[in-house]
mmCIF file with all atom_site columns, C-alpha atoms in Angstrom:
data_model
loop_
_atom_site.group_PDB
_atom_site.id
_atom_site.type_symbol
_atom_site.label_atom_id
_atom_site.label_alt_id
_atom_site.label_comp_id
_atom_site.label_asym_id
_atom_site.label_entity_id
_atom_site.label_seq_id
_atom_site.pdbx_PDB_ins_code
_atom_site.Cartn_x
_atom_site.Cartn_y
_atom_site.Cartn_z
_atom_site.occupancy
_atom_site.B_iso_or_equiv
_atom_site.pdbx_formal_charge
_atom_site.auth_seq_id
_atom_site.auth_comp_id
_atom_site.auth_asym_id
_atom_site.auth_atom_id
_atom_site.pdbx_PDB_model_num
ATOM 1   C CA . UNK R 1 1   ? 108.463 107.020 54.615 1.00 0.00 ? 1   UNK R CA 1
ATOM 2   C CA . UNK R 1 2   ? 108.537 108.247 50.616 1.00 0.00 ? 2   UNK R CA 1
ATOM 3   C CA . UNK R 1 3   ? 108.948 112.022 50.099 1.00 0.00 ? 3   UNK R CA 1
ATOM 4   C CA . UNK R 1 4   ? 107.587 112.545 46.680 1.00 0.00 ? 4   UNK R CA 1
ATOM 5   C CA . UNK R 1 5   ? 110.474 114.047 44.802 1.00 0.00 ? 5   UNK R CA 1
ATOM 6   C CA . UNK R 1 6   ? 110.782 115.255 41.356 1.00 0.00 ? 6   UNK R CA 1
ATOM 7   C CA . UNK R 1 7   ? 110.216 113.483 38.503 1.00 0.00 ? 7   UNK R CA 1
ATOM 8   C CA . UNK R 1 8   ? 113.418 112.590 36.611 1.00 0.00 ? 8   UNK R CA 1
ATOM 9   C CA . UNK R 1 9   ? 111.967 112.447 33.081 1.00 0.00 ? 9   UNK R CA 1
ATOM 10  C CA . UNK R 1 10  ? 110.335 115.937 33.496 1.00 0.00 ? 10  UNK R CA 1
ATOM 11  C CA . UNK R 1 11  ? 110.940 118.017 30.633 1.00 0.00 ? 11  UNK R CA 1
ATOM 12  C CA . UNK R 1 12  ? 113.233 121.712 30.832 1.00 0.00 ? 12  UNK R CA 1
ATOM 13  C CA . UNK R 1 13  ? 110.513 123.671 30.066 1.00 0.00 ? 13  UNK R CA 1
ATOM 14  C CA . UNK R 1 14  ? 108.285 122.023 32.530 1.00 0.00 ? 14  UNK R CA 1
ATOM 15  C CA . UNK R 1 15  ? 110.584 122.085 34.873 1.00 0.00 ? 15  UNK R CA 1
ATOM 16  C CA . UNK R 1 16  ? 111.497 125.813 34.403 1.00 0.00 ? 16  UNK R CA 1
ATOM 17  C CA . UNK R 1 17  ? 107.558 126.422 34.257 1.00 0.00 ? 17  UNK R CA 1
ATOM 18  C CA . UNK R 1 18  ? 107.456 124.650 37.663 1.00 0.00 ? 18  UNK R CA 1
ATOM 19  C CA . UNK R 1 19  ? 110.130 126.834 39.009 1.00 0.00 ? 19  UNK R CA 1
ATOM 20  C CA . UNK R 1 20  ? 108.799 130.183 37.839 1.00 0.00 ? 20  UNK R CA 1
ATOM 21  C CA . UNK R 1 21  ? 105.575 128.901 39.746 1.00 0.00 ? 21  UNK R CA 1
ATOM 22  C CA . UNK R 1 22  ? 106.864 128.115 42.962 1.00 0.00 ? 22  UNK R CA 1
ATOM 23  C CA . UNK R 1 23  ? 109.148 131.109 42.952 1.00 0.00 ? 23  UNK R CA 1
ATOM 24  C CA . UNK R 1 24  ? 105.697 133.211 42.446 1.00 0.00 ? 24  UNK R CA 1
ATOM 25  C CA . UNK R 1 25  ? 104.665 132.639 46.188 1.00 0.00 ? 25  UNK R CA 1
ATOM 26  C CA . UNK R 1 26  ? 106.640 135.180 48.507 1.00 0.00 ? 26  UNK R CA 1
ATOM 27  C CA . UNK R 1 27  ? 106.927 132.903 51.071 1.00 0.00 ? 27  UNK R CA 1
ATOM 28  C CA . UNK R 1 28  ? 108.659 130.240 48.713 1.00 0.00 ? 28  UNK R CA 1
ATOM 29  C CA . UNK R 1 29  ? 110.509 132.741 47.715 1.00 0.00 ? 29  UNK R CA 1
ATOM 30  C CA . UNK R 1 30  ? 112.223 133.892 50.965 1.00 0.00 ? 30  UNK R CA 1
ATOM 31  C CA . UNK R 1 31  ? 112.800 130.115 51.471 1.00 0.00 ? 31  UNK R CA 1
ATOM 32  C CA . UNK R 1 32  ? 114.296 129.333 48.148 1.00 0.00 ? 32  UNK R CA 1
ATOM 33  C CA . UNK R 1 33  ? 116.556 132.753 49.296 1.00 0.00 ? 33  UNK R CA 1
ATOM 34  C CA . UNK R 1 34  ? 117.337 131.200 52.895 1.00 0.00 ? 34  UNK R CA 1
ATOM 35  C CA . UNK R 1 35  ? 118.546 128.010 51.583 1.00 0.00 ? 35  UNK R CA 1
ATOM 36  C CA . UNK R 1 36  ? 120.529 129.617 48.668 1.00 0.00 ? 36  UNK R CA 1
ATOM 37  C CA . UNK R 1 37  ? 122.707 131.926 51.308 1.00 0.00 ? 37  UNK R CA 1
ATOM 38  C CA . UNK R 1 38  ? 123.038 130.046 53.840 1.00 0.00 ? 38  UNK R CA 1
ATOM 39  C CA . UNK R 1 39  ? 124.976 127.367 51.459 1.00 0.00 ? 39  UNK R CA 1
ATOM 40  C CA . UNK R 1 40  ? 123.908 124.320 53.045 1.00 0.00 ? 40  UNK R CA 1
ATOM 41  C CA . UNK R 1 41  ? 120.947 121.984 53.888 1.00 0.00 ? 41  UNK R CA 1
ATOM 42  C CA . UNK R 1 42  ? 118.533 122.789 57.151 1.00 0.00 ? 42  UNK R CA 1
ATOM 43  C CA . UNK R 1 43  ? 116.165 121.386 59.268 1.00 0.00 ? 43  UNK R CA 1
ATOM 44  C CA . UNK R 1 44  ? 112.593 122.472 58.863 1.00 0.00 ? 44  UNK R CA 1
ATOM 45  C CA . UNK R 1 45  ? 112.493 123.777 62.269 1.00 0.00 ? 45  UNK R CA 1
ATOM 46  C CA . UNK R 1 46  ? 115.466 125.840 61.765 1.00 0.00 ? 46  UNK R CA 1
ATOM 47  C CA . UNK R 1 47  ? 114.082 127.053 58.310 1.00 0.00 ? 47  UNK R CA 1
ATOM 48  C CA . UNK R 1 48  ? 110.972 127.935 59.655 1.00 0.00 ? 48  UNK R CA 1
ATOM 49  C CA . UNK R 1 49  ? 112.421 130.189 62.706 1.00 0.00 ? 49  UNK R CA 1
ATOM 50  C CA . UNK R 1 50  ? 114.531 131.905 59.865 1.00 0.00 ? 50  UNK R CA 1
ATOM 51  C CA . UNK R 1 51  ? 111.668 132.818 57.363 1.00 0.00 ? 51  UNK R CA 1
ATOM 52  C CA . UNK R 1 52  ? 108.398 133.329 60.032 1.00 0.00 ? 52  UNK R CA 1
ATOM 53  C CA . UNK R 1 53  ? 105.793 131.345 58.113 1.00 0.00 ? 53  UNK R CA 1
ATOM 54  C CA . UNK R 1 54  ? 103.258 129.162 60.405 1.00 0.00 ? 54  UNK R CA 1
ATOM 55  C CA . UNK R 1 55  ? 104.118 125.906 60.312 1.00 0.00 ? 55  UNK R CA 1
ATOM 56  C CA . UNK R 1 56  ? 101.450 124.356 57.786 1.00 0.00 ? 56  UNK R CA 1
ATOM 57  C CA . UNK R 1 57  ? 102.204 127.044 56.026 1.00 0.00 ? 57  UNK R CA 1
ATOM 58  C CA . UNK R 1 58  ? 105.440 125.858 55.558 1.00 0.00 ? 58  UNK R CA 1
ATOM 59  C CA . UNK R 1 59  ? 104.875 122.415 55.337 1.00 0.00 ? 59  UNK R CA 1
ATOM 60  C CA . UNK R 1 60  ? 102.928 123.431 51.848 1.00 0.00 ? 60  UNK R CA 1
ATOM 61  C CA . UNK R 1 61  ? 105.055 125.539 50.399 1.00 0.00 ? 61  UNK R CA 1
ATOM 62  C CA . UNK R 1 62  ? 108.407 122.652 51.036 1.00 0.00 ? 62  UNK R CA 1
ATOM 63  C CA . UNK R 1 63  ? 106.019 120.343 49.537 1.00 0.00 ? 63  UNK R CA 1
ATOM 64  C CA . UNK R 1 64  ? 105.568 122.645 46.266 1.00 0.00 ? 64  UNK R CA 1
ATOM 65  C CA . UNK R 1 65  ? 109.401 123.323 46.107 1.00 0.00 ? 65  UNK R CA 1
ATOM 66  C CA . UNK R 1 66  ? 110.092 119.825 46.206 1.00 0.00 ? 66  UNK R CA 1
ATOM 67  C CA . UNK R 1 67  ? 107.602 118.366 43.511 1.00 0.00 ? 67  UNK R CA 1
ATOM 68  C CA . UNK R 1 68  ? 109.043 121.100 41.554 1.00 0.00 ? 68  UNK R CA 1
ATOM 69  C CA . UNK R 1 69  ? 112.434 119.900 41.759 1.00 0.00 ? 69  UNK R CA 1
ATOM 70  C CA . UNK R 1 70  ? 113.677 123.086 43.379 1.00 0.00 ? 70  UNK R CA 1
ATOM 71  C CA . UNK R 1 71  ? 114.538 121.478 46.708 1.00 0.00 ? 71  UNK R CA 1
ATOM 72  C CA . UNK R 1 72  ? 115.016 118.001 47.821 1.00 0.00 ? 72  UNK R CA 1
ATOM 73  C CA . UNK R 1 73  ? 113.784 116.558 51.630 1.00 0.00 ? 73  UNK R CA 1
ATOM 74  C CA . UNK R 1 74  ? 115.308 113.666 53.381 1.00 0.00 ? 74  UNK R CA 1
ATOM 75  C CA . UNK R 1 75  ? 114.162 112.238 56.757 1.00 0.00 ? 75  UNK R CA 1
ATOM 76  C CA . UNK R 1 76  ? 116.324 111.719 59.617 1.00 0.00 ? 76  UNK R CA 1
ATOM 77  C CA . UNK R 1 77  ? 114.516 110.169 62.632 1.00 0.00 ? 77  UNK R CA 1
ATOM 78  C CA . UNK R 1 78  ? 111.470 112.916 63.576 1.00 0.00 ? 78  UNK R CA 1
ATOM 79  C CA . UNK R 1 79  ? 113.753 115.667 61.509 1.00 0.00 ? 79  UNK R CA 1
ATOM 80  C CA . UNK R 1 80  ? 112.932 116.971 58.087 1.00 0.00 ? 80  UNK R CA 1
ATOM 81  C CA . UNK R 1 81  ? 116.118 117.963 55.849 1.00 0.00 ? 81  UNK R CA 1
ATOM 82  C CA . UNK R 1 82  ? 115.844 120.421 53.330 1.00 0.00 ? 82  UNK R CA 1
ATOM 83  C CA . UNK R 1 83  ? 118.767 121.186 50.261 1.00 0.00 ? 83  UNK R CA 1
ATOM 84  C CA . UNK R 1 84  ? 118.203 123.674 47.392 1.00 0.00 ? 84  UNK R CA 1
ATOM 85  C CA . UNK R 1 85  ? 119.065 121.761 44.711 1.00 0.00 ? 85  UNK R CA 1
ATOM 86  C CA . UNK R 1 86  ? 121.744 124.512 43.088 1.00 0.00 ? 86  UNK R CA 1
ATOM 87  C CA . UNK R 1 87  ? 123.028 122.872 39.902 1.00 0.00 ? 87  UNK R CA 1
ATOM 88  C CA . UNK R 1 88  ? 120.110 121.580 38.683 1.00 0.00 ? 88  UNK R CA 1
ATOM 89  C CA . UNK R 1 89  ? 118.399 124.846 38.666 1.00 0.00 ? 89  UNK R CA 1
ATOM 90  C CA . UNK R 1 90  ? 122.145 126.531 37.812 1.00 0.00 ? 90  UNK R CA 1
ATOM 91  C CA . UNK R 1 91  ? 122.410 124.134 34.555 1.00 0.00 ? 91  UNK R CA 1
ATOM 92  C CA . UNK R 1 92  ? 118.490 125.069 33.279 1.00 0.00 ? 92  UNK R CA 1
ATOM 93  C CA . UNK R 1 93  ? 118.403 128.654 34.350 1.00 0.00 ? 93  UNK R CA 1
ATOM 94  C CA . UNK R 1 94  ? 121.592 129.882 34.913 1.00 0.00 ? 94  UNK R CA 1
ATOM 95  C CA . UNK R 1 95  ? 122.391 133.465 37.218 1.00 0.00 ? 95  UNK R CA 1
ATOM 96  C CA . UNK R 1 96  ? 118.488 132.675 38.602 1.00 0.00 ? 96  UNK R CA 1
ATOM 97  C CA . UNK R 1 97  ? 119.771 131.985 42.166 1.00 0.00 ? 97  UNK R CA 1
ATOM 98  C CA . UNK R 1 98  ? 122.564 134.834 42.198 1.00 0.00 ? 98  UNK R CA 1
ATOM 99  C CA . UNK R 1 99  ? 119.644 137.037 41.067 1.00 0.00 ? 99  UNK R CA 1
ATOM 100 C CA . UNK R 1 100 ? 117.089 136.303 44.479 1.00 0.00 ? 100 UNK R CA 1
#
């Protein structure tokens, strides 16, 4: 199965304009914060008892993070694996993720 990922020949301000957007949602939000302090990749099911959204709910807002580059998703049998994708987003907006 294909997760649709980021584009790599996305622009920095589109990609910082996709970033601002995502991070707009308070539910994105907490989960961008989540990932960030807890350091490390999780499962969606473990996300998801962390941050208290309902689980479509959740589905959508991975799927935004992703496509806007913020997080990355890999598949491991029926599990979902989600990383915050910290030095892209440190190298075009630097202190943004110390700052949540």
């Amino acid at each position: 199965m294909n997760i649709k990922q980021l584009s790599p020949d996305v622009s920095e301000t589109e990609f910082k304009q996709q970033v601002f957007f995502a991070l707009s949602d308070p539910g994105r939000y907490k989960i961008v914060q989540m990932l960030y302090n807890v350091g490390h990749e999780m499962g969606c099911g473990e996300l998801n008892q962390h941050v208290e959204i309902d689980k479509s709910t959740m589905s959508y807002h991975l799927k935004t993070l992703r496509e806007a580059g913020i997080t990355s998703t890999r598949t491991q049998g029926r599990e979902k694996y989600v990383t915050l994708n910290v030095a892209k987003i440190e190298l075009e907006l630097p202190g943004l993720l110390a700052s949540l």
